[in-house]
GROMACS .gro file of C-alpha atoms in nm:
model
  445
    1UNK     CA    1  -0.169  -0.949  -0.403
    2UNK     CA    2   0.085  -0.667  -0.431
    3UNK     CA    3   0.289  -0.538  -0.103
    4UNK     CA    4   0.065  -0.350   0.133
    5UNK     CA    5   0.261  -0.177   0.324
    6UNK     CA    6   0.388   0.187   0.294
    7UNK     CA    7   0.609   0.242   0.011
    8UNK     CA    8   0.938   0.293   0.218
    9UNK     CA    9   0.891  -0.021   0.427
   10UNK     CA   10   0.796  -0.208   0.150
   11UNK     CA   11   1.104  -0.112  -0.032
   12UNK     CA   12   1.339  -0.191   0.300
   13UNK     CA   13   1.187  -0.488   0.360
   14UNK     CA   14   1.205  -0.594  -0.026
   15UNK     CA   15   1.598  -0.509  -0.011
   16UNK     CA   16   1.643  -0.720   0.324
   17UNK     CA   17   1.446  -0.994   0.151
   18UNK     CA   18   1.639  -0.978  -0.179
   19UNK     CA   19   1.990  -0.885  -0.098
   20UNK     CA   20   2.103  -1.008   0.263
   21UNK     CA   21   2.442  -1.002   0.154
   22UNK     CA   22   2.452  -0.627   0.036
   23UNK     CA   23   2.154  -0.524   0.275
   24UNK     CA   24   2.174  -0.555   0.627
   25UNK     CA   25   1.818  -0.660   0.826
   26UNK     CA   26   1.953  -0.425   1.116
   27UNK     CA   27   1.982  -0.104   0.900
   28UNK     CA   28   1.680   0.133   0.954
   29UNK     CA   29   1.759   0.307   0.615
   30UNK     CA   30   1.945   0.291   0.352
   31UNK     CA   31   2.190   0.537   0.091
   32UNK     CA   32   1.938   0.469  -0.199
   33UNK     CA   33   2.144   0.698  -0.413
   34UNK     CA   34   2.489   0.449  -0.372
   35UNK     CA   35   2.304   0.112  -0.337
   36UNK     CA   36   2.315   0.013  -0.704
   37UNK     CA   37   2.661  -0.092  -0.734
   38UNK     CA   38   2.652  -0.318  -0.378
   39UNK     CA   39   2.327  -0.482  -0.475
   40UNK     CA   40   2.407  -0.548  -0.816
   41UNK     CA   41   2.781  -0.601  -0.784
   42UNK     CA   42   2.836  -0.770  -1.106
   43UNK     CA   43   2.763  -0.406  -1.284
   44UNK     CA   44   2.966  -0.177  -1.355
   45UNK     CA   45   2.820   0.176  -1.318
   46UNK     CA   46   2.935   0.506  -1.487
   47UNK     CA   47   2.908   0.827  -1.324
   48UNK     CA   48   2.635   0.956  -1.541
   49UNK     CA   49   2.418   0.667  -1.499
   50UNK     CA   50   2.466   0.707  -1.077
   51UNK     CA   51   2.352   1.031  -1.187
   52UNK     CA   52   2.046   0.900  -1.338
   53UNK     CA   53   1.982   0.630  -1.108
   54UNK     CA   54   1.943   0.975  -0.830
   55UNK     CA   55   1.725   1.186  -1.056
   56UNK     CA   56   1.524   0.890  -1.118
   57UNK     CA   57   1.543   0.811  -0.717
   58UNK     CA   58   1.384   1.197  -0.672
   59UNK     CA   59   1.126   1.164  -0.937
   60UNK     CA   60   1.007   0.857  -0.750
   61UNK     CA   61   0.985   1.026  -0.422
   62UNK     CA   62   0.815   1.361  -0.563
   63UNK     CA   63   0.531   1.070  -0.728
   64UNK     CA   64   0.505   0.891  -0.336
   65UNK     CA   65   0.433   1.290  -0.245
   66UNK     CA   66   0.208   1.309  -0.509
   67UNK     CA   67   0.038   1.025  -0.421
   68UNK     CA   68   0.022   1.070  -0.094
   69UNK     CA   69  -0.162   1.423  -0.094
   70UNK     CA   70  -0.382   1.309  -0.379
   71UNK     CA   71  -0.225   1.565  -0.657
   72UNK     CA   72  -0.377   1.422  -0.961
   73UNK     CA   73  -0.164   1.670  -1.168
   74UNK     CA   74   0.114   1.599  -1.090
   75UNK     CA   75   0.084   1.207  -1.049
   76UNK     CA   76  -0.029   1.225  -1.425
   77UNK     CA   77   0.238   1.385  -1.515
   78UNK     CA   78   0.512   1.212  -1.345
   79UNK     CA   79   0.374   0.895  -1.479
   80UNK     CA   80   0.313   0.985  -1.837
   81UNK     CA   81   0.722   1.086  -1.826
   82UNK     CA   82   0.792   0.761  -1.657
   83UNK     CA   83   0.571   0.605  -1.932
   84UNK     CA   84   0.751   0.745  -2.224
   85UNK     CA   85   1.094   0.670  -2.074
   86UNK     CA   86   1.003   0.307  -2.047
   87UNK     CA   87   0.858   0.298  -2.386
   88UNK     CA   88   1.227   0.282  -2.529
   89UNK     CA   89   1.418   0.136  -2.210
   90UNK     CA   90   1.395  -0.206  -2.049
   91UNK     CA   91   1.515  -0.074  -1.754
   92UNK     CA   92   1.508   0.284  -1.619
   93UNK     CA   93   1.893   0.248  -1.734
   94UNK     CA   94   1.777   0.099  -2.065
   95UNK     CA   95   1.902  -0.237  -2.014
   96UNK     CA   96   2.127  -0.229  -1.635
   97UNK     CA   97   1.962  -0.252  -1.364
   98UNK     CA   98   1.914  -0.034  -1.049
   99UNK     CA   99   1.770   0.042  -0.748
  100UNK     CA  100   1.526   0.300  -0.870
  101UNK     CA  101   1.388   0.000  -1.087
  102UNK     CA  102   1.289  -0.150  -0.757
  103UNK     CA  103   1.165   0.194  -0.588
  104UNK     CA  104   0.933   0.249  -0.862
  105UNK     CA  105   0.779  -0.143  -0.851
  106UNK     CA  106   0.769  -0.076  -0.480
  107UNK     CA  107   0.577   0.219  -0.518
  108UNK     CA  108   0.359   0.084  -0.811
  109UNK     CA  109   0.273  -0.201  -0.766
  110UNK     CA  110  -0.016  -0.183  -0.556
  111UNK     CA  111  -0.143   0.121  -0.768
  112UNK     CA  112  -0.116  -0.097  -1.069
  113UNK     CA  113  -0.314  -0.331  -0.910
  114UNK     CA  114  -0.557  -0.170  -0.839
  115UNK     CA  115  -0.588   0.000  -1.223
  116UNK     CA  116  -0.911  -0.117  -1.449
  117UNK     CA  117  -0.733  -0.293  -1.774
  118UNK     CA  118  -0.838   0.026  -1.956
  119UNK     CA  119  -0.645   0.205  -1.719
  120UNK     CA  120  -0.312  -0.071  -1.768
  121UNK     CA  121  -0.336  -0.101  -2.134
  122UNK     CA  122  -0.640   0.095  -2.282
  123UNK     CA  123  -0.558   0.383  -2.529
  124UNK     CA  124  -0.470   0.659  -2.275
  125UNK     CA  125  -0.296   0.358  -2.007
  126UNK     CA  126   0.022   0.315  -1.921
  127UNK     CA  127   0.118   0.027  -2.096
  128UNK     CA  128   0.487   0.039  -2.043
  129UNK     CA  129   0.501   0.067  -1.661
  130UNK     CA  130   0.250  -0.241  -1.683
  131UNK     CA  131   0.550  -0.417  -1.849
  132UNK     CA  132   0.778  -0.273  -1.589
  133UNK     CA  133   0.659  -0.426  -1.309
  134UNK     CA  134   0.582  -0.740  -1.435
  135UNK     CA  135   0.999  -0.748  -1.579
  136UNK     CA  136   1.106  -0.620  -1.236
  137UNK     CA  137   0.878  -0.899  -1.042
  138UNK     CA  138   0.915  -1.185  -1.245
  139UNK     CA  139   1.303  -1.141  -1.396
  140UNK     CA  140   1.592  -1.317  -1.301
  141UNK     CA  141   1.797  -0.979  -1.317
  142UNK     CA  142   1.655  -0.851  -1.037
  143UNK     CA  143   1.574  -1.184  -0.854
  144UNK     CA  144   1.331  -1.036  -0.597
  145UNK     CA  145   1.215  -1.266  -0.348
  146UNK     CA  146   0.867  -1.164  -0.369
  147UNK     CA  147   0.605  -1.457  -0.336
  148UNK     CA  148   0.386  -1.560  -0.601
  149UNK     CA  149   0.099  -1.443  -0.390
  150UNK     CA  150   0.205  -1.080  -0.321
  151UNK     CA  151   0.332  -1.029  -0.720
  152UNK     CA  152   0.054  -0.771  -0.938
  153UNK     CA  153  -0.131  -1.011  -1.112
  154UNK     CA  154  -0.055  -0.908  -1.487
  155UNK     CA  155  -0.195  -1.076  -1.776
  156UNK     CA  156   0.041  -1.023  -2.059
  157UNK     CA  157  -0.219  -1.128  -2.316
  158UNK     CA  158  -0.523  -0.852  -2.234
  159UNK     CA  159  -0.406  -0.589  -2.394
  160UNK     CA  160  -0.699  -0.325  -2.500
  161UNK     CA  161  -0.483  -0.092  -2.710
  162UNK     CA  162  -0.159  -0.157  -2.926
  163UNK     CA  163   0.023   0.171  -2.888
  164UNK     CA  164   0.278   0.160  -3.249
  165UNK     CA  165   0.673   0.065  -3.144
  166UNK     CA  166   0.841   0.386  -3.070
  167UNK     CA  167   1.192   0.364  -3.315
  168UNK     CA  168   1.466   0.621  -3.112
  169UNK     CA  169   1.610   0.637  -3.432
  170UNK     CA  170   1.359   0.649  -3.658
  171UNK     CA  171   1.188   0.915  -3.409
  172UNK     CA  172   1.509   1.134  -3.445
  173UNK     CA  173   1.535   1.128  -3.842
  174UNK     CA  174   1.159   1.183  -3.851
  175UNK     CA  175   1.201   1.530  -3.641
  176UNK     CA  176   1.515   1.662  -3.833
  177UNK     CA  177   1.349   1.582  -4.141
  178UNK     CA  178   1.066   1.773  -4.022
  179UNK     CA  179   1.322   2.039  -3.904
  180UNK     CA  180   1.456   2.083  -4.259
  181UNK     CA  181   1.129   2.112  -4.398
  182UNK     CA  182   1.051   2.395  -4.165
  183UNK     CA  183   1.352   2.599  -4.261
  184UNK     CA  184   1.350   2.521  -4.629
  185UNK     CA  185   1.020   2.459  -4.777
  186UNK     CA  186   1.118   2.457  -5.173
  187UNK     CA  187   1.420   2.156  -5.077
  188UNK     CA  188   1.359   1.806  -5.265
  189UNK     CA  189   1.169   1.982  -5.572
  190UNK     CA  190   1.355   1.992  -5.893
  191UNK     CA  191   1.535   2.297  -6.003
  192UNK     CA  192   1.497   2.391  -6.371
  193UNK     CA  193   1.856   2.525  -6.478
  194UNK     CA  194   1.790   2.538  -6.824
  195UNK     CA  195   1.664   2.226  -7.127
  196UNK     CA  196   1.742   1.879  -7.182
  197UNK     CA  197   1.953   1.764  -7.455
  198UNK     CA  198   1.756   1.812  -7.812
  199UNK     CA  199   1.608   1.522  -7.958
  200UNK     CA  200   1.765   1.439  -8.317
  201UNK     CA  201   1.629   1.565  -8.604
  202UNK     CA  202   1.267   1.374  -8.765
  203UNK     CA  203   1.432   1.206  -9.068
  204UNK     CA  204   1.764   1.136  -8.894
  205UNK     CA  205   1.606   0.947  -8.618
  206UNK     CA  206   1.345   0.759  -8.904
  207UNK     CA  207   1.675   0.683  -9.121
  208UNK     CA  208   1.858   0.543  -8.838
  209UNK     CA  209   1.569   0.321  -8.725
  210UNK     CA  210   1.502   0.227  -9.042
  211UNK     CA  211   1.874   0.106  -9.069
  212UNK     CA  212   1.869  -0.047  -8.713
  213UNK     CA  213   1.540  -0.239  -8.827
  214UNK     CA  214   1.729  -0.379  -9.139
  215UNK     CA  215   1.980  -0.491  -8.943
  216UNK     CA  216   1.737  -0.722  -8.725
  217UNK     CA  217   1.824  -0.506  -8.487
  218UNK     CA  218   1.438  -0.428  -8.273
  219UNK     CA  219   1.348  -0.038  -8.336
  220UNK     CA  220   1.418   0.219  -8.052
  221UNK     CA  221   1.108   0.285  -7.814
  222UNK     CA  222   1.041   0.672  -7.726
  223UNK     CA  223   1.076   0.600  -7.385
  224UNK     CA  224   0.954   0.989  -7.336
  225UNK     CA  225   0.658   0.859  -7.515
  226UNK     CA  226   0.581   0.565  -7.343
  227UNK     CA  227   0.622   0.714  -6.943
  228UNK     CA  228   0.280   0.795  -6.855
  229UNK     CA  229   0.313   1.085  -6.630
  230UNK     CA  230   0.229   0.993  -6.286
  231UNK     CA  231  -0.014   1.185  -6.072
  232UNK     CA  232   0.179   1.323  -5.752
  233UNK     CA  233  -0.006   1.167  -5.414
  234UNK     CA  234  -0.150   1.415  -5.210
  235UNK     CA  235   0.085   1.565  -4.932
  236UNK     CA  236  -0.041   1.429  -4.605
  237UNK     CA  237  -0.229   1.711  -4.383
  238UNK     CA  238   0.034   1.825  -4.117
  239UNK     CA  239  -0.043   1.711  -3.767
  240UNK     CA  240  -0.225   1.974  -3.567
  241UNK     CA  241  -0.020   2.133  -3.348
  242UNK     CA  242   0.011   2.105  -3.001
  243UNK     CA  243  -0.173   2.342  -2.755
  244UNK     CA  244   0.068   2.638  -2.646
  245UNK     CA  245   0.165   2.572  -2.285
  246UNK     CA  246   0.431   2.704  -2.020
  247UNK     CA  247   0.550   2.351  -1.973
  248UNK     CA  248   0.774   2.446  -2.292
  249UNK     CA  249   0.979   2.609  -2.018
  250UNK     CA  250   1.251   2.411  -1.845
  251UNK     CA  251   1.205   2.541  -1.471
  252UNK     CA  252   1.371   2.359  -1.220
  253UNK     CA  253   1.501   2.354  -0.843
  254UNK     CA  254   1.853   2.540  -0.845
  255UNK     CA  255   2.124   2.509  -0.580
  256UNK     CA  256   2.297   2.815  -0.558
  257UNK     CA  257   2.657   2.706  -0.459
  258UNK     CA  258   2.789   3.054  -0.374
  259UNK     CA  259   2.794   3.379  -0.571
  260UNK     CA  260   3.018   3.662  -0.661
  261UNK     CA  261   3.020   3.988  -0.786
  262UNK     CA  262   3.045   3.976  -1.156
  263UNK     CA  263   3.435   4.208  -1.241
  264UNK     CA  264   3.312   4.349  -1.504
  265UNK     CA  265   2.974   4.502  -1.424
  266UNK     CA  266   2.857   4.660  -1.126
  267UNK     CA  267   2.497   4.542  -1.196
  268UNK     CA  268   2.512   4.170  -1.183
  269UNK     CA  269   2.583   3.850  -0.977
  270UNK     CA  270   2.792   3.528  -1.110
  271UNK     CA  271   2.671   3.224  -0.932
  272UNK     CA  272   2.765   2.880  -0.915
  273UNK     CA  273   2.428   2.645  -0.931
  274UNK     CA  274   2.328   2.316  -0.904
  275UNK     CA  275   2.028   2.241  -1.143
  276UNK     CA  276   2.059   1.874  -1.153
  277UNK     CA  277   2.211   1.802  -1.459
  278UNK     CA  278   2.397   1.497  -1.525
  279UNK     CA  279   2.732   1.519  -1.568
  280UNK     CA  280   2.886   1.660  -1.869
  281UNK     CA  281   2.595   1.817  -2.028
  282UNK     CA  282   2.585   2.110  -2.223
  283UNK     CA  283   2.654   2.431  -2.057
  284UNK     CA  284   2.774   2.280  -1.800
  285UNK     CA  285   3.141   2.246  -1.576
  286UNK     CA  286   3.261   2.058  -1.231
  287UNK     CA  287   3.274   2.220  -0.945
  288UNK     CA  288   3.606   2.148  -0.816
  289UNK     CA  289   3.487   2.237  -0.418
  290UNK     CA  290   3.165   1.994  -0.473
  291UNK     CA  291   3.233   1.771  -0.725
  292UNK     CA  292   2.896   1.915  -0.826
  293UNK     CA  293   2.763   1.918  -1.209
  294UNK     CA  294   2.689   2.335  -1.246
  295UNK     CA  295   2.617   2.591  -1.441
  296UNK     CA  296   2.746   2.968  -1.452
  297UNK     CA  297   2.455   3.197  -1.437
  298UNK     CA  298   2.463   3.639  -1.450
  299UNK     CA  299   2.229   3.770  -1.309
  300UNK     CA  300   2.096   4.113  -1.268
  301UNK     CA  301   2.020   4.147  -0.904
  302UNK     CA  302   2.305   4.369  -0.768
  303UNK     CA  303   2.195   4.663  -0.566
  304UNK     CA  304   1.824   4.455  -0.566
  305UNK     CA  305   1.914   4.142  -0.360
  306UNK     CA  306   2.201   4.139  -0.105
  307UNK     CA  307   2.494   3.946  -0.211
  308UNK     CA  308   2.439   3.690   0.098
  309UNK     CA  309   2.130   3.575   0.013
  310UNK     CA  310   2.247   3.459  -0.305
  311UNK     CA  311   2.487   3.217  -0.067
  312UNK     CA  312   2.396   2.821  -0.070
  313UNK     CA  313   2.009   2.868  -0.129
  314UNK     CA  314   1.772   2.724  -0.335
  315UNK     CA  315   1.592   2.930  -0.603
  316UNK     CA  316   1.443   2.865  -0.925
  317UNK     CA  317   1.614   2.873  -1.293
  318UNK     CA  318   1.469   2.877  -1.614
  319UNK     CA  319   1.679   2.643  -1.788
  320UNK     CA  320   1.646   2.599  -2.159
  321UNK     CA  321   1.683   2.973  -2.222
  322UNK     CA  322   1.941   3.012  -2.533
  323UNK     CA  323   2.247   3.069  -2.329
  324UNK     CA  324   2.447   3.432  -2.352
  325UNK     CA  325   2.746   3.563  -2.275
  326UNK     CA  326   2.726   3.929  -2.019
  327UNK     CA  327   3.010   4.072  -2.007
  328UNK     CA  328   3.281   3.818  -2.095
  329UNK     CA  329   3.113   3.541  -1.891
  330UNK     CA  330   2.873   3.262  -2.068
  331UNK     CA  331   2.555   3.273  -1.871
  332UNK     CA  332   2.366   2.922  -1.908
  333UNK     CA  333   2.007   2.953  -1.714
  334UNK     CA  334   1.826   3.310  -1.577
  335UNK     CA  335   1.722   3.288  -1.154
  336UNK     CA  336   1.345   3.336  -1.125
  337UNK     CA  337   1.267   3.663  -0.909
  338UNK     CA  338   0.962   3.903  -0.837
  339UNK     CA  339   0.909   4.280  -0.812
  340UNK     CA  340   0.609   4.523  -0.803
  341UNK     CA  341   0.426   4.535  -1.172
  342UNK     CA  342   0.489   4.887  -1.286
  343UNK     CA  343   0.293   5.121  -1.485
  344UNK     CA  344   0.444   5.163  -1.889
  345UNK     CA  345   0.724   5.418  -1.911
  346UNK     CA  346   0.843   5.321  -1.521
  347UNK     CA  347   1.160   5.174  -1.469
  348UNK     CA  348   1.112   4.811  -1.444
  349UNK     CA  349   1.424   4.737  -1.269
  350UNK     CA  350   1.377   4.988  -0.976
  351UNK     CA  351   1.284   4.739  -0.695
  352UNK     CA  352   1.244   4.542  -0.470
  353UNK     CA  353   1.301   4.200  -0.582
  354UNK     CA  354   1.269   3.871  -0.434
  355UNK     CA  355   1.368   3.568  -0.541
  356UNK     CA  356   1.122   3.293  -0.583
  357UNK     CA  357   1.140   3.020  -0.317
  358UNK     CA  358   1.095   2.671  -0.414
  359UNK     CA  359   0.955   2.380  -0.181
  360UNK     CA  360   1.256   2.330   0.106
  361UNK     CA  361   1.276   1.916   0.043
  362UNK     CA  362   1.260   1.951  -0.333
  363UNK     CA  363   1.620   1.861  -0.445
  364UNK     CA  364   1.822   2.021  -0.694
  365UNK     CA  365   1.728   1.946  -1.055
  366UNK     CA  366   1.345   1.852  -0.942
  367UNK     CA  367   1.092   1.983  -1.209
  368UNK     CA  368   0.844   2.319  -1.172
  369UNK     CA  369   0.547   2.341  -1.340
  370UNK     CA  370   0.206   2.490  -1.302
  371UNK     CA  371  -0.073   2.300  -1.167
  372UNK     CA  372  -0.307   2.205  -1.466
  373UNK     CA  373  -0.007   2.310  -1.687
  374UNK     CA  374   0.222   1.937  -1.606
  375UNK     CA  375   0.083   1.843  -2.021
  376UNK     CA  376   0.430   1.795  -2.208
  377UNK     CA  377   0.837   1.805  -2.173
  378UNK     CA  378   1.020   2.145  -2.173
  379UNK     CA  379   1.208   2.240  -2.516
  380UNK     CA  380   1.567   2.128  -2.460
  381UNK     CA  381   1.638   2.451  -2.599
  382UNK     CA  382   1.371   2.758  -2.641
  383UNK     CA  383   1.425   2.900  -2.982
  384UNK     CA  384   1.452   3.319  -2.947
  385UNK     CA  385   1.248   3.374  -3.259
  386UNK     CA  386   0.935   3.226  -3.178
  387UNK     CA  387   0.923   3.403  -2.867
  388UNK     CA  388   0.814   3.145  -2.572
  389UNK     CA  389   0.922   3.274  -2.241
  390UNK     CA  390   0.795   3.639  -2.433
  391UNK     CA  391   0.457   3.474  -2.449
  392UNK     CA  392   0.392   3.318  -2.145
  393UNK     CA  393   0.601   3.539  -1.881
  394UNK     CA  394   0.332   3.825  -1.891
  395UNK     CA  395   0.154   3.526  -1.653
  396UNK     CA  396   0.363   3.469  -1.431
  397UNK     CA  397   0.247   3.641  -1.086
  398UNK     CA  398   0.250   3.603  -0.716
  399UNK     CA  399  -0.129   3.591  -0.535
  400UNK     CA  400  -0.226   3.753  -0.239
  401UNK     CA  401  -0.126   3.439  -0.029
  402UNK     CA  402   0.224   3.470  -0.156
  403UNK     CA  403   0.240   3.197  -0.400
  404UNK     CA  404   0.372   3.182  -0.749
  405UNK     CA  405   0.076   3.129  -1.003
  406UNK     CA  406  -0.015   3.125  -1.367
  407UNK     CA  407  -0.261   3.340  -1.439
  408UNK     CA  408  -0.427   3.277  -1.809
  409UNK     CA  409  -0.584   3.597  -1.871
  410UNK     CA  410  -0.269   3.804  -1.844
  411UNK     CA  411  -0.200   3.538  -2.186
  412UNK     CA  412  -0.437   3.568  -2.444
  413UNK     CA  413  -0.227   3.232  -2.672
  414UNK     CA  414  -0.375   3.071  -2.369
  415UNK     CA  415  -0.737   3.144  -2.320
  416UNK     CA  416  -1.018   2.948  -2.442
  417UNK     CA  417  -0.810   2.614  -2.401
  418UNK     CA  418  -1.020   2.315  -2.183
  419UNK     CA  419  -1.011   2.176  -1.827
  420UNK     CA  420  -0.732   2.429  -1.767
  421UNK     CA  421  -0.738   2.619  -1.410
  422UNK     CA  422  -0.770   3.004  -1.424
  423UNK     CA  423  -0.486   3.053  -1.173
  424UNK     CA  424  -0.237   2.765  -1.171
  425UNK     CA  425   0.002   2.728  -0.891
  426UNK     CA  426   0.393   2.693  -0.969
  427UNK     CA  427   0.445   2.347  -0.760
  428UNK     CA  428   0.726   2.142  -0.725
  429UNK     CA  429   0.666   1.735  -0.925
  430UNK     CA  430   0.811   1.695  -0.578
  431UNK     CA  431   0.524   1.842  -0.413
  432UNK     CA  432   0.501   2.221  -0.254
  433UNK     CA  433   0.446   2.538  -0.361
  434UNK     CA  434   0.668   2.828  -0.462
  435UNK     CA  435   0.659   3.148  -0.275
  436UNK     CA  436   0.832   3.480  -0.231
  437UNK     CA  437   0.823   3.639   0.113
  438UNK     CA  438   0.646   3.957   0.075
  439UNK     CA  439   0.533   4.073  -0.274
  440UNK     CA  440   0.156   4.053  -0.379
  441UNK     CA  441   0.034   4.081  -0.703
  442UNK     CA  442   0.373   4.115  -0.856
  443UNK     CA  443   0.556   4.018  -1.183
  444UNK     CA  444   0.762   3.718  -1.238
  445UNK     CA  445   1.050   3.665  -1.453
   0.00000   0.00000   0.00000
């Protein structure tokens, strides 16, 4: 039988159970985020994989929200990420391991217990956070003092679907290969430059056979003659592509550290923001004040939004936009705001705006989506020529109640496409709903 309890208590009392020496029983919580390195002193731990271990530590908590208010959405989606991860990764490290390890069995095991073994292993289960918690229970690397009686009962050997090995680098060559294809369809064929060397002439060939033969020597085969030409195998039918989606777009929590004007045009902000990427990444700097991973990000909102309400707030940034440099300074992500919809020929830009709110407990770097739109990862980076954030923008819209939505008849690449809601909410995989304060009915972008 798995813990019962709720997941935070199980997870304490786990921790006391497990690590006395790093966790003390009198504590009444704990630093999650800096607990790796004192309950697994032996490893060391880089900055970017703290990092990680915190992102992961979020994502967990956003599922136990999920979970909690029964948002089937988002709990699919959360878990089909966590799936994927742990298709290629031991550990949520990849081989080290970490707190968040024992968060997520904390959480999950008593929902994997409860699964049907289609739902564990079947063709659509979730096969590799079945192995997950049976590693995290049963290994000596995280030596959990769980009793035998409170561990998921797993049986390794009733398996209902064999998903095929996923090879990271097999994966990667596969897609640039694909890439290639894409940009250069005519590459790998042969290119005719002009004939082969001429064959010599009928009698000298017959004479010199004929002399080769007399020799002892065996006569010369027309190997031209002899290569049967082989039929070329069909080209395999390309997979059908995926359903379009706004989940292509990377929108995320944003911590706007502070903002100034931007020197060299009246029109726009510079802000400092924390999206919650891990140190180092592209685009990217250290704030020296924070010791914050941030990004630099113009925007046009002078003369629409005062200067101090772009002070230490949360908003929410597109993220994968191609980044672009206004006005001498490299913009890397675009602040998601609303204004009135205006009628063609209008100025566009005339006001108001608001900026879009995000959930107030959904940390920095947390995942937005749409409700009924949580089906796939973001683009790491949207290409300009096919047009993405053109496409699905002309959706994005605030209701009447003063939420962010999706609404798929404003998108016509959209329409016709199953089981998908007709207004989807912009929601945090942390749980909440986005909002501006006043506008109804307006565009968002």
């Amino acid at each position: 039988m798995a813990i019962n309890s709720a997941p935070e208590s199980s997870l304490l009392s786990l921790l006391y159970r497990s690590y006395p020496a790093a966790v003390s029983p009198d504590a009444t919580e704990l630093d999650l985020t800096h607990a790796s390195p004192k309950i697994f002193p032996q490893t060391t731990f880089s900055v970017e994989e703290q990092a990680s271990v915190k992102q992961w530590l979020d994502t967990i908590s956003g599922l136990q929200n999920a979970l909690s208010k029964d948002e089937k959405s988002v709990v699919t989606a959360i878990l089909g990420q966590l799936n994927n991860h742990l298709a290629t990764h031991t550990t949520l490290l990849g081989t080290k391991p970490s707190v968040a390890d024992i968060a997520a069995y904390a959480l999950l095991a008593p929902v994997v217990e409860k699964w049907s073994p289609e739902e564990r292993t079947g063709e659509q289960g979730y096969h590799h956070i079945v192995r997950h918690i049976d590693f995290v229970q049963n290994s000596r690397l995280f030596a959990l003092q769980i009793p035998d009686e409170e561990k998921v009962s797993i049986d390794v050997n009733d398996v209902r679907f064999v998903p095929k090995p996923v090879d990271p680098k097999e994966e990667k060559e596969r897609k640039k290969r694909e890439k290639a294809a894409a940009q250069n369809p005519d590459a790998g064929k042969p290119l005719v430059v002009g004939q082969g060397k001429p064959e010599k002439a009928a009698t000298g060939g017959a004479a010199d056979q004929a002399a080769e033969s007399a020799a002892g020597a065996p006569p010369k085969v027309n190997k031209k003659e002899k290569k049967e030409k082989k039929e070329k195998a069909p080209k395999p039918a390309p997979a059908p592509a995926a359903p379009p989606s706004p989940s292509l777009i990377d929108l995320r929590v944003g911590h706007i550290l502070r903002a100034i004007n931007h020197p060299n045009a009246d029109s726009l902000y510079v802000s400092t923001i924390d999206c919650g990427d891990a140190p180092g990444t592209e685009n990217t700097s250290l704030d020296e004040a924070t010791g914050k991973t941030v990004r630099t990000v113009c925007s046009g909102l002078n003369g629409l939004v005062p200067l101090e309400e772009m002070q230490n707030r949360k908003i929410v940034a597109v993220c994968n936009l191609k980044p672009v440099t206004m006005r001498g300074i490299k913009s890397a992500a675009m602040v998601l705001a609303a204004s009135p919809r205006v009628a063609e020929g209008e100025d566009s830009h005339a006001g108001p705006v608001e900026l879009v709110t995000p959930p107030a407990d959904a940390p920095a770097g947390t995942r937005i989506g749409f409700e009924g739109w949580f089906d796939g990862e973001p683009e790491k980076v949207l290409n300009p020529k096919k047009k993405v954030w053109e496409t699905f923008q002309p959706g994005f819209t605030t209701t009447d109640s003063l939420e962010v939505a999706f609404d798929v008849s404003a998108v016509p690449a959209v329409q016709g496409q199953e089981g998908k809601p007709a207004l989807g909410k912009l929601v945090a995989a942390t749980g909440g709903v986005c909002t501006v304060k006043s506008l109804k009915g307006a565009t968002v972008r």
